[in-house]
C-alpha positions as a printed Julia matrix, in Angstrom:
160×3 Matrix{Float64}:
  13.29   -4.73   -3.26
  14.27   -1.08   -3.19
  17.56   -1.92   -1.48
  18.35   -4.56   -4.11
  17.62   -2.08   -6.92
  19.77    0.62   -5.32
  22.58   -1.86   -4.7
  22.44   -3.09   -8.29
  22.55    0.46   -9.66
  25.46    1.28   -7.35
  27.4    -1.74   -8.64
  26.68   -0.88  -12.28
  27.77    2.74  -11.85
  31.0     1.83  -10.06
  31.92   -1.21  -12.16
  35.07   -1.19  -14.22
  34.03   -1.37  -17.84
  37.4    -2.47  -19.2
  39.12   -5.81  -18.7
  41.93   -5.62  -16.15
  44.67   -8.11  -15.51
  46.68   -8.36  -12.31
  49.9   -10.04  -11.37
  50.14  -12.16   -8.24
  52.15   -9.43   -6.49
  49.52   -6.79   -7.32
  46.75   -9.0    -5.96
  48.67   -9.66   -2.74
  49.29   -5.94   -2.25
  45.59   -5.18   -2.87
  44.48   -7.9    -0.45
  46.69   -6.62    2.35
  45.33   -3.07    2.35
  43.39   -1.97    5.42
  40.1    -1.77    3.51
  40.44   -5.33    2.19
  41.31   -6.75    5.59
  38.36   -4.94    7.18
  36.05   -6.26    4.42
  37.28   -9.84    4.94
  36.88   -9.5     8.7
  33.36   -8.05    8.47
  32.28  -10.74    5.99
  33.64  -13.59    8.11
  32.19  -12.05   11.29
  28.75  -11.67    9.69
  28.89  -15.29    8.5
  29.67  -16.45   12.06
  26.92  -14.25   13.51
  24.43  -15.6    10.94
  25.47  -19.15   11.79
  24.78  -18.45   15.47
  21.59  -16.41   14.95
  19.72  -18.81   12.65
  19.16  -21.45   15.36
  18.15  -18.7    17.81
  15.64  -17.29   15.33
  14.18  -20.71   14.57
  13.98  -21.56   18.27
  12.13  -18.32   18.99
   9.69  -19.1    16.15
   9.03  -22.56   17.61
   8.47  -20.98   21.04
   6.0   -18.56   19.45
   4.24  -21.47   17.74
   3.95  -23.39   21.02
   2.64  -20.32   22.83
   0.06  -19.78   20.08
  -1.06  -23.4    20.31
  -1.42  -23.05   24.09
  -3.37  -19.8    23.64
  -5.66  -21.47   21.1
  -6.23  -24.4    23.49
  -7.15  -22.01   26.31
  -9.34  -19.78   24.08
 -11.08  -22.38   21.93
 -12.88  -20.32   19.28
  -9.9   -18.07   18.52
  -7.44  -19.3    15.85
  -4.1   -17.7    15.19
  -2.16  -20.42   13.41
  -3.24  -22.19   10.23
  -4.24  -25.81   10.68
  -1.5   -28.4    10.33
  -1.57  -30.45    7.16
  -1.27  -34.21    6.9
   2.13  -35.49    5.81
   2.26  -36.65    2.19
   4.23  -39.79    2.98
   2.35  -40.7     6.19
  -1.32  -39.87    6.59
  -1.15  -40.4    10.36
   1.42  -37.62   10.89
   0.97  -33.87   10.76
   3.58  -31.68    9.11
   5.37  -28.79   10.73
   4.24  -25.32    9.79
   6.79  -23.6     7.56
   8.98  -21.02    9.32
   8.0   -18.34    6.81
   4.34  -18.82    7.79
   5.23  -18.36   11.46
   7.27  -15.26   10.56
   4.35  -13.81    8.63
   1.97  -14.43   11.53
   4.35  -13.01   14.15
   5.16   -9.95   12.05
   1.5    -9.39   11.16
   0.14   -9.51   14.7
  -0.16   -6.24   16.62
   2.31   -5.77   19.46
  -0.49   -6.0    22.05
  -1.61   -9.38   20.72
   1.92  -10.76   20.79
   2.28   -9.49   24.37
  -0.92  -11.34   25.31
  -0.17  -14.57   23.42
   3.6   -14.9    23.79
   5.38  -12.17   25.79
   8.75  -13.77   25.18
   8.26  -13.36   21.42
   8.17   -9.55   21.56
  11.92   -9.3    20.94
  11.66  -11.75   18.04
   8.87   -9.63   16.52
  11.01   -6.51   16.82
  14.15   -8.04   15.26
  12.54  -10.53   12.86
  13.48   -8.78    9.61
  17.09   -7.99   10.56
  18.48  -11.51   10.0
  16.74  -11.66    6.64
  18.42   -8.42    5.54
  21.76   -9.64    6.88
  21.4   -12.9     4.91
  20.79  -10.97    1.7
  23.76   -8.7     2.28
  25.97  -11.58    3.4
  25.22  -13.62    0.28
  26.45  -10.73   -1.88
  29.55  -10.29    0.26
  30.42  -14.0     0.15
  29.77  -14.04   -3.59
  32.3   -11.24   -4.04
  34.85  -13.23   -2.03
  34.32  -16.3    -4.21
  34.84  -14.11   -7.29
  38.05  -12.83   -5.73
  39.29  -16.37   -5.11
  38.57  -17.31   -8.73
  40.65  -14.33   -9.9
  43.48  -15.2    -7.51
  43.56  -18.81   -8.69
  43.47  -17.62  -12.31
  46.43  -15.28  -11.72
  48.42  -17.98   -9.94
  47.79  -20.46  -12.74
  48.65  -17.85  -15.37
  51.87  -16.79  -13.58
  52.99  -20.41  -13.02
């Protein structure tokens, strides 16, 4: 929340308060500067990395869940995971546990417990919050690109 507040204040302080209009040539020259090209490249690269990392993160959470279930089966009185709920549309089926619940459990367990229950989940525990921060930052970056495209289309329509 602190990062969001700081980012919002930074945007407000640096925002242009007056309405600006650009010609198509001015927009093209601004978009071909080194800073703009680097920004586009970083945004697209982060989107690709996020697209690749989400399945990896979800797979590691499912592995953690399976390891916890195996640990619970081997150590009967100890419970780590919440009980599965019955599906609303089919009373005979159990629902999957939400990924956020698994994240909370993995992040909340001490390192030693994770090492005992699911050694392969140690890396996921260490890096669990990074994709979430990247998603937040990436959504703002992609939003700025969509705003840019709206301005470009507006300038092209106005110049035509």
